[in-house]
mmCIF file with all atom_site columns, C-alpha atoms in Angstrom:
data_model
loop_
_atom_site.group_PDB
_atom_site.id
_atom_site.type_symbol
_atom_site.label_atom_id
_atom_site.label_alt_id
_atom_site.label_comp_id
_atom_site.label_asym_id
_atom_site.label_entity_id
_atom_site.label_seq_id
_atom_site.pdbx_PDB_ins_code
_atom_site.Cartn_x
_atom_site.Cartn_y
_atom_site.Cartn_z
_atom_site.occupancy
_atom_site.B_iso_or_equiv
_atom_site.pdbx_formal_charge
_atom_site.auth_seq_id
_atom_site.auth_comp_id
_atom_site.auth_asym_id
_atom_site.auth_atom_id
_atom_site.pdbx_PDB_model_num
ATOM 1   C CA . MET A 1 1   ? -42.459 51.626  -13.151 1.00 0.00 ? 1   MET A CA 1
ATOM 2   C CA . TRP A 1 2   ? -42.505 48.207  -15.086 1.00 0.00 ? 2   TRP A CA 1
ATOM 3   C CA . MET A 1 3   ? -38.491 48.898  -14.947 1.00 0.00 ? 3   MET A CA 1
ATOM 4   C CA . LEU A 1 4   ? -38.612 48.674  -10.927 1.00 0.00 ? 4   LEU A CA 1
ATOM 5   C CA . LEU A 1 5   ? -40.842 45.491  -10.728 1.00 0.00 ? 5   LEU A CA 1
ATOM 6   C CA . LEU A 1 6   ? -38.494 43.881  -13.598 1.00 0.00 ? 6   LEU A CA 1
ATOM 7   C CA . LEU A 1 7   ? -35.553 45.113  -11.475 1.00 0.00 ? 7   LEU A CA 1
ATOM 8   C CA . LEU A 1 8   ? -37.418 43.756  -8.519  1.00 0.00 ? 8   LEU A CA 1
ATOM 9   C CA . ALA A 1 9   ? -38.295 40.417  -9.618  1.00 0.00 ? 9   ALA A CA 1
ATOM 10  C CA . VAL A 1 10  ? -35.292 39.621  -11.858 1.00 0.00 ? 10  VAL A CA 1
ATOM 11  C CA . ALA A 1 11  ? -32.674 40.923  -8.833  1.00 0.00 ? 11  ALA A CA 1
ATOM 12  C CA . PRO A 1 12  ? -33.555 37.108  -6.574  1.00 0.00 ? 12  PRO A CA 1
ATOM 13  C CA . ILE A 1 13  ? -32.629 35.492  -9.828  1.00 0.00 ? 13  ILE A CA 1
ATOM 14  C CA . VAL A 1 14  ? -29.560 37.223  -10.101 1.00 0.00 ? 14  VAL A CA 1
ATOM 15  C CA . PHE A 1 15  ? -28.687 37.023  -6.268  1.00 0.00 ? 15  PHE A CA 1
ATOM 16  C CA . LEU A 1 16  ? -29.166 33.001  -6.175  1.00 0.00 ? 16  LEU A CA 1
ATOM 17  C CA . ALA A 1 17  ? -27.564 32.852  -9.145  1.00 0.00 ? 17  ALA A CA 1
ATOM 18  C CA . LEU A 1 18  ? -24.207 34.223  -7.920  1.00 0.00 ? 18  LEU A CA 1
ATOM 19  C CA . LYS A 1 19  ? -24.395 31.861  -4.927  1.00 0.00 ? 19  LYS A CA 1
ATOM 20  C CA . LEU A 1 20  ? -24.838 29.369  -6.550  1.00 0.00 ? 20  LEU A CA 1
ATOM 21  C CA . ASP A 1 21  ? -21.668 29.904  -8.501  1.00 0.00 ? 21  ASP A CA 1
ATOM 22  C CA . GLN A 1 22  ? -19.754 30.324  -5.544  1.00 0.00 ? 22  GLN A CA 1
ATOM 23  C CA . LEU A 1 23  ? -21.058 27.421  -3.781  1.00 0.00 ? 23  LEU A CA 1
ATOM 24  C CA . GLY A 1 24  ? -20.011 25.203  -7.148  1.00 0.00 ? 24  GLY A CA 1
ATOM 25  C CA . LYS A 1 25  ? -16.647 27.002  -6.636  1.00 0.00 ? 25  LYS A CA 1
ATOM 26  C CA . MET A 1 26  ? -16.192 26.553  -2.623  1.00 0.00 ? 26  MET A CA 1
ATOM 27  C CA . GLN A 1 27  ? -17.485 22.744  -3.825  1.00 0.00 ? 27  GLN A CA 1
ATOM 28  C CA . ASN A 1 28  ? -14.974 22.204  -6.662  1.00 0.00 ? 28  ASN A CA 1
ATOM 29  C CA . ARG A 1 29  ? -12.211 23.180  -3.701  1.00 0.00 ? 29  ARG A CA 1
ATOM 30  C CA . LEU A 1 30  ? -13.515 21.047  -1.591  1.00 0.00 ? 30  LEU A CA 1
ATOM 31  C CA . LYS A 1 31  ? -13.606 18.150  -4.030  1.00 0.00 ? 31  LYS A CA 1
ATOM 32  C CA . VAL A 1 32  ? -9.844  18.896  -4.240  1.00 0.00 ? 32  VAL A CA 1
ATOM 33  C CA . GLN A 1 33  ? -9.193  19.291  -1.079  1.00 0.00 ? 33  GLN A CA 1
ATOM 34  C CA . LEU A 1 34  ? -11.105 15.615  0.048   1.00 0.00 ? 34  LEU A CA 1
ATOM 35  C CA . HIS A 1 35  ? -8.928  14.372  -2.731  1.00 0.00 ? 35  HIS A CA 1
ATOM 36  C CA . PHE A 1 36  ? -5.749  15.578  -1.239  1.00 0.00 ? 36  PHE A CA 1
ATOM 37  C CA . ALA A 1 37  ? -6.937  15.112  2.129   1.00 0.00 ? 37  ALA A CA 1
ATOM 38  C CA . GLU A 1 38  ? -7.687  10.936  0.908   1.00 0.00 ? 38  GLU A CA 1
ATOM 39  C CA . GLN A 1 39  ? -3.927  10.462  -0.828  1.00 0.00 ? 39  GLN A CA 1
ATOM 40  C CA . GLN A 1 40  ? -1.987  11.327  1.891   1.00 0.00 ? 40  GLN A CA 1
ATOM 41  C CA . SER A 1 41  ? -3.785  9.334   4.296   1.00 0.00 ? 41  SER A CA 1
ATOM 42  C CA . VAL A 1 42  ? -3.467  6.164   2.324   1.00 0.00 ? 42  VAL A CA 1
ATOM 43  C CA . GLN A 1 43  ? 0.280   7.431   2.297   1.00 0.00 ? 43  GLN A CA 1
ATOM 44  C CA . LEU A 1 44  ? 0.020   7.342   6.539   1.00 0.00 ? 44  LEU A CA 1
ATOM 45  C CA . GLU A 1 45  ? -1.150  4.368   5.853   1.00 0.00 ? 45  GLU A CA 1
ATOM 46  C CA . HIS A 1 46  ? 1.076   2.499   4.048   1.00 0.00 ? 46  HIS A CA 1
ATOM 47  C CA . LEU A 1 47  ? 3.633   4.433   6.261   1.00 0.00 ? 47  LEU A CA 1
ATOM 48  C CA . ALA A 1 48  ? 2.138   2.980   9.285   1.00 0.00 ? 48  ALA A CA 1
ATOM 49  C CA . PHE A 1 49  ? 1.952   -0.689  7.421   1.00 0.00 ? 49  PHE A CA 1
ATOM 50  C CA . TRP A 1 50  ? 5.854   -0.506  6.863   1.00 0.00 ? 50  TRP A CA 1
ATOM 51  C CA . LEU A 1 51  ? 6.561   1.427   10.181  1.00 0.00 ? 51  LEU A CA 1
ATOM 52  C CA . ALA A 1 52  ? 4.753   -1.930  12.230  1.00 0.00 ? 52  ALA A CA 1
ATOM 53  C CA . GLU A 1 53  ? 5.875   -4.222  9.815   1.00 0.00 ? 53  GLU A CA 1
ATOM 54  C CA . GLU A 1 54  ? 9.889   -2.520  10.870  1.00 0.00 ? 54  GLU A CA 1
ATOM 55  C CA . GLN A 1 55  ? 8.797   -2.818  14.237  1.00 0.00 ? 55  GLN A CA 1
ATOM 56  C CA . SER A 1 56  ? 7.719   -6.168  14.242  1.00 0.00 ? 56  SER A CA 1
ATOM 57  C CA . GLN A 1 57  ? 11.082  -7.211  12.354  1.00 0.00 ? 57  GLN A CA 1
ATOM 58  C CA . GLN A 1 58  ? 13.305  -5.732  14.589  1.00 0.00 ? 58  GLN A CA 1
ATOM 59  C CA . LEU A 1 59  ? 11.460  -7.392  17.958  1.00 0.00 ? 59  LEU A CA 1
ATOM 60  C CA . LEU A 1 60  ? 11.290  -10.505 15.913  1.00 0.00 ? 60  LEU A CA 1
ATOM 61  C CA . ALA A 1 61  ? 15.296  -10.399 15.682  1.00 0.00 ? 61  ALA A CA 1
ATOM 62  C CA . LYS A 1 62  ? 15.765  -9.915  19.193  1.00 0.00 ? 62  LYS A CA 1
ATOM 63  C CA . VAL A 1 63  ? 13.117  -12.567 20.457  1.00 0.00 ? 63  VAL A CA 1
ATOM 64  C CA . HIS A 1 64  ? 15.163  -15.269 18.205  1.00 0.00 ? 64  HIS A CA 1
ATOM 65  C CA . GLN A 1 65  ? 19.269  -13.804 19.359  1.00 0.00 ? 65  GLN A CA 1
ATOM 66  C CA . ALA A 1 66  ? 17.406  -14.398 22.615  1.00 0.00 ? 66  ALA A CA 1
ATOM 67  C CA . GLY A 1 67  ? 16.291  -18.006 22.071  1.00 0.00 ? 67  GLY A CA 1
ATOM 68  C CA . ARG A 1 68  ? 19.784  -18.593 20.309  1.00 0.00 ? 68  ARG A CA 1
ATOM 69  C CA . SER A 1 69  ? 21.328  -17.768 23.446  1.00 0.00 ? 69  SER A CA 1
ATOM 70  C CA . HIS A 1 70  ? 20.056  -19.981 25.960  1.00 0.00 ? 70  HIS A CA 1
ATOM 71  C CA . THR A 1 71  ? 19.728  -23.968 25.558  1.00 0.00 ? 71  THR A CA 1
ATOM 72  C CA . LYS A 1 72  ? 16.308  -24.127 26.724  1.00 0.00 ? 72  LYS A CA 1
ATOM 73  C CA . PRO A 1 73  ? 14.383  -21.039 25.541  1.00 0.00 ? 73  PRO A CA 1
ATOM 74  C CA . PRO A 1 74  ? 11.341  -20.179 28.535  1.00 0.00 ? 74  PRO A CA 1
ATOM 75  C CA . VAL A 1 75  ? 8.213   -21.881 27.668  1.00 0.00 ? 75  VAL A CA 1
ATOM 76  C CA . TRP A 1 76  ? 6.956   -18.429 26.856  1.00 0.00 ? 76  TRP A CA 1
ATOM 77  C CA . TYR A 1 77  ? 8.782   -18.225 24.477  1.00 0.00 ? 77  TYR A CA 1
ATOM 78  C CA . LEU A 1 78  ? 6.239   -19.074 21.302  1.00 0.00 ? 78  LEU A CA 1
ATOM 79  C CA . HIS A 1 79  ? 4.231   -16.370 23.189  1.00 0.00 ? 79  HIS A CA 1
ATOM 80  C CA . THR A 1 80  ? 6.509   -13.758 22.818  1.00 0.00 ? 80  THR A CA 1
ATOM 81  C CA . GLU A 1 81  ? 7.620   -14.491 18.823  1.00 0.00 ? 81  GLU A CA 1
ATOM 82  C CA . LEU A 1 82  ? 3.459   -14.688 18.374  1.00 0.00 ? 82  LEU A CA 1
ATOM 83  C CA . LEU A 1 83  ? 2.654   -11.421 19.879  1.00 0.00 ? 83  LEU A CA 1
ATOM 84  C CA . CYS A 1 84  ? 5.619   -10.100 18.017  1.00 0.00 ? 84  CYS A CA 1
ATOM 85  C CA . LYS A 1 85  ? 4.358   -11.377 14.644  1.00 0.00 ? 85  LYS A CA 1
ATOM 86  C CA . ALA A 1 86  ? 0.786   -10.294 15.012  1.00 0.00 ? 86  ALA A CA 1
ATOM 87  C CA . ILE A 1 87  ? 2.046   -6.289  15.359  1.00 0.00 ? 87  ILE A CA 1
ATOM 88  C CA . PRO A 1 88  ? 1.250   -5.680  11.394  1.00 0.00 ? 88  PRO A CA 1
ATOM 89  C CA . VAL A 1 89  ? -2.059  -7.629  11.215  1.00 0.00 ? 89  VAL A CA 1
ATOM 90  C CA . LEU A 1 90  ? -3.009  -5.748  13.876  1.00 0.00 ? 90  LEU A CA 1
ATOM 91  C CA . CYS A 1 91  ? -2.421  -2.221  12.836  1.00 0.00 ? 91  CYS A CA 1
ATOM 92  C CA . LYS A 1 92  ? -3.857  -3.626  8.986   1.00 0.00 ? 92  LYS A CA 1
ATOM 93  C CA . GLU A 1 93  ? -7.019  -5.024  11.275  1.00 0.00 ? 93  GLU A CA 1
ATOM 94  C CA . GLN A 1 94  ? -7.244  -1.522  12.836  1.00 0.00 ? 94  GLN A CA 1
ATOM 95  C CA . ALA A 1 95  ? -7.254  0.673   9.716   1.00 0.00 ? 95  ALA A CA 1
ATOM 96  C CA . ASN A 1 96  ? -9.546  -1.129  7.765   1.00 0.00 ? 96  ASN A CA 1
ATOM 97  C CA . HIS A 1 97  ? -11.814 -2.850  10.426  1.00 0.00 ? 97  HIS A CA 1
ATOM 98  C CA . SER A 1 98  ? -11.355 -0.384  13.838  1.00 0.00 ? 98  SER A CA 1
ATOM 99  C CA . THR A 1 99  ? -10.886 -4.340  15.563  1.00 0.00 ? 99  THR A CA 1
ATOM 100 C CA . LEU A 1 100 ? -9.578  -3.846  19.032  1.00 0.00 ? 100 LEU A CA 1
ATOM 101 C CA . PRO A 1 101 ? -6.074  -5.451  19.679  1.00 0.00 ? 101 PRO A CA 1
ATOM 102 C CA . ARG A 1 102 ? -7.267  -8.196  22.005  1.00 0.00 ? 102 ARG A CA 1
ATOM 103 C CA . GLN A 1 103 ? -10.221 -9.241  19.087  1.00 0.00 ? 103 GLN A CA 1
ATOM 104 C CA . ALA A 1 104 ? -7.277  -8.992  16.281  1.00 0.00 ? 104 ALA A CA 1
ATOM 105 C CA . VAL A 1 105 ? -4.780  -11.272 17.979  1.00 0.00 ? 105 VAL A CA 1
ATOM 106 C CA . ALA A 1 106 ? -7.560  -13.466 18.918  1.00 0.00 ? 106 ALA A CA 1
ATOM 107 C CA . LYS A 1 107 ? -7.901  -13.781 15.139  1.00 0.00 ? 107 LYS A CA 1
ATOM 108 C CA . PHE A 1 108 ? -4.401  -13.663 14.289  1.00 0.00 ? 108 PHE A CA 1
ATOM 109 C CA . LEU A 1 109 ? -4.221  -16.678 17.005  1.00 0.00 ? 109 LEU A CA 1
ATOM 110 C CA . LYS A 1 110 ? -6.479  -18.395 15.617  1.00 0.00 ? 110 LYS A CA 1
ATOM 111 C CA . GLN A 1 111 ? -5.195  -18.329 12.133  1.00 0.00 ? 111 GLN A CA 1
ATOM 112 C CA . GLN A 1 112 ? -1.741  -19.719 13.125  1.00 0.00 ? 112 GLN A CA 1
ATOM 113 C CA . ASN A 1 113 ? -3.256  -22.838 15.265  1.00 0.00 ? 113 ASN A CA 1
ATOM 114 C CA . GLN A 1 114 ? 0.091   -23.055 17.528  1.00 0.00 ? 114 GLN A CA 1
ATOM 115 C CA . LEU A 1 115 ? -1.566  -21.334 20.980  1.00 0.00 ? 115 LEU A CA 1
ATOM 116 C CA . SER A 1 116 ? -5.376  -20.124 21.900  1.00 0.00 ? 116 SER A CA 1
ATOM 117 C CA . PHE A 1 117 ? -6.577  -16.910 23.044  1.00 0.00 ? 117 PHE A CA 1
ATOM 118 C CA . ASN A 1 118 ? -6.605  -18.080 26.136  1.00 0.00 ? 118 ASN A CA 1
ATOM 119 C CA . GLU A 1 119 ? -3.218  -19.806 26.515  1.00 0.00 ? 119 GLU A CA 1
ATOM 120 C CA . MET A 1 120 ? -1.936  -16.047 25.500  1.00 0.00 ? 120 MET A CA 1
ATOM 121 C CA . GLU A 1 121 ? -3.985  -14.492 27.646  1.00 0.00 ? 121 GLU A CA 1
ATOM 122 C CA . ASN A 1 122 ? -2.893  -16.639 30.890  1.00 0.00 ? 122 ASN A CA 1
ATOM 123 C CA . PHE A 1 123 ? 0.712   -15.906 29.952  1.00 0.00 ? 123 PHE A CA 1
ATOM 124 C CA . ILE A 1 124 ? -0.191  -12.172 29.773  1.00 0.00 ? 124 ILE A CA 1
ATOM 125 C CA . ARG A 1 125 ? -2.498  -12.462 32.942  1.00 0.00 ? 125 ARG A CA 1
ATOM 126 C CA . HIS A 1 126 ? 0.631   -14.187 34.968  1.00 0.00 ? 126 HIS A CA 1
ATOM 127 C CA . HIS A 1 127 ? 3.027   -11.066 33.969  1.00 0.00 ? 127 HIS A CA 1
ATOM 128 C CA . PRO A 1 128 ? 1.855   -8.296  36.218  1.00 0.00 ? 128 PRO A CA 1
ATOM 129 C CA . ALA A 1 129 ? 3.605   -6.097  34.408  1.00 0.00 ? 129 ALA A CA 1
ATOM 130 C CA . LEU A 1 130 ? 1.815   -6.825  31.337  1.00 0.00 ? 130 LEU A CA 1
ATOM 131 C CA . THR A 1 131 ? -1.867  -7.238  32.188  1.00 0.00 ? 131 THR A CA 1
ATOM 132 C CA . GLU A 1 132 ? -2.243  -3.349  32.421  1.00 0.00 ? 132 GLU A CA 1
ATOM 133 C CA . LEU A 1 133 ? -0.648  -2.660  28.996  1.00 0.00 ? 133 LEU A CA 1
ATOM 134 C CA . TRP A 1 134 ? -3.052  -6.046  27.725  1.00 0.00 ? 134 TRP A CA 1
ATOM 135 C CA . GLN A 1 135 ? -6.701  -4.744  29.408  1.00 0.00 ? 135 GLN A CA 1
ATOM 136 C CA . SER A 1 136 ? -5.448  -0.706  28.255  1.00 0.00 ? 136 SER A CA 1
ATOM 137 C CA . ASN A 1 137 ? -6.360  -2.680  25.117  1.00 0.00 ? 137 ASN A CA 1
ATOM 138 C CA . THR A 1 138 ? -4.880  0.142   22.105  1.00 0.00 ? 138 THR A CA 1
ATOM 139 C CA . LEU A 1 139 ? -2.146  0.400   19.335  1.00 0.00 ? 139 LEU A CA 1
ATOM 140 C CA . THR A 1 140 ? 0.213   1.848   21.558  1.00 0.00 ? 140 THR A CA 1
ATOM 141 C CA . SER A 1 141 ? -0.314  -0.572  25.065  1.00 0.00 ? 141 SER A CA 1
ATOM 142 C CA . TYR A 1 142 ? 0.102   -3.692  22.691  1.00 0.00 ? 142 TYR A CA 1
ATOM 143 C CA . LEU A 1 143 ? 3.146   -1.928  21.197  1.00 0.00 ? 143 LEU A CA 1
ATOM 144 C CA . LYS A 1 144 ? 4.518   -1.344  24.885  1.00 0.00 ? 144 LYS A CA 1
ATOM 145 C CA . LEU A 1 145 ? 3.368   -5.195  25.484  1.00 0.00 ? 145 LEU A CA 1
ATOM 146 C CA . CYS A 1 146 ? 5.403   -6.548  23.006  1.00 0.00 ? 146 CYS A CA 1
ATOM 147 C CA . GLN A 1 147 ? 8.614   -4.683  24.058  1.00 0.00 ? 147 GLN A CA 1
ATOM 148 C CA . ARG A 1 148 ? 8.191   -5.793  27.257  1.00 0.00 ? 148 ARG A CA 1
ATOM 149 C CA . THR A 1 149 ? 7.693   -9.041  26.456  1.00 0.00 ? 149 THR A CA 1
ATOM 150 C CA . VAL A 1 150 ? 11.134  -9.262  24.422  1.00 0.00 ? 150 VAL A CA 1
ATOM 151 C CA . GLU A 1 151 ? 12.715  -7.584  27.098  1.00 0.00 ? 151 GLU A CA 1
ATOM 152 C CA . MET A 1 152 ? 11.258  -10.413 29.889  1.00 0.00 ? 152 MET A CA 1
ATOM 153 C CA . LEU A 1 153 ? 12.761  -12.731 27.282  1.00 0.00 ? 153 LEU A CA 1
ATOM 154 C CA . GLN A 1 154 ? 16.341  -11.209 27.345  1.00 0.00 ? 154 GLN A CA 1
ATOM 155 C CA . ASP A 1 155 ? 16.630  -10.832 30.584  1.00 0.00 ? 155 ASP A CA 1
ATOM 156 C CA . TYR A 1 156 ? 15.468  -14.759 31.267  1.00 0.00 ? 156 TYR A CA 1
ATOM 157 C CA . GLN A 1 157 ? 17.716  -16.386 33.810  1.00 0.00 ? 157 GLN A CA 1
ATOM 158 C CA . PRO A 1 158 ? 16.613  -20.139 33.712  1.00 0.00 ? 158 PRO A CA 1
ATOM 159 C CA . VAL A 1 159 ? 16.815  -21.819 37.039  1.00 0.00 ? 159 VAL A CA 1
ATOM 160 C CA . HIS A 1 160 ? 19.587  -24.628 37.462  1.00 0.00 ? 160 HIS A CA 1
ATOM 161 C CA . THR A 1 161 ? 19.228  -27.077 39.508  1.00 0.00 ? 161 THR A CA 1
ATOM 162 C CA . ASP A 1 162 ? 22.564  -28.645 41.102  1.00 0.00 ? 162 ASP A CA 1
ATOM 163 C CA . ARG A 1 163 ? 21.582  -32.435 42.302  1.00 0.00 ? 163 ARG A CA 1
ATOM 164 C CA . MET A 1 164 ? 23.622  -33.436 45.266  1.00 0.00 ? 164 MET A CA 1
ATOM 165 C CA . ALA A 1 165 ? 25.472  -36.943 45.259  1.00 0.00 ? 165 ALA A CA 1
ATOM 166 C CA . GLY A 1 166 ? 24.492  -38.853 47.840  1.00 0.00 ? 166 GLY A CA 1
#
């Protein structure tokens, strides 16, 4: 009888001890998985920053090439250049602070002190092909916006006015 009571008293303690052991093992597995996931996240973040820098450099090379091909580049040459330069900054801002593209661009332009945010928005709104991408306010749409501005710069044909002798 005493043995049965002792067994009934000890059984829940043994059961809880086994459960605690299982939970401890599960916690250790989850810690390892979390550590691995954090390492992967850091690697992906570095890769994203590298890709953003590469994209920026490729687009800037096209911008500078287009600028050299014109005797007088368009007024919005600087706009295009700054949009492309902002790509890595925007990527880092989004990763570190969950900043939206327009906010990151505004911050970048303020630091550059070459063009105001309003001037940039006016340029974008002046071109309907850019407006929708700008309004989407996502990293993907921003990259497409940069690509489109570079294409516009490459396709730019200055207006030549012939003066008639009179």
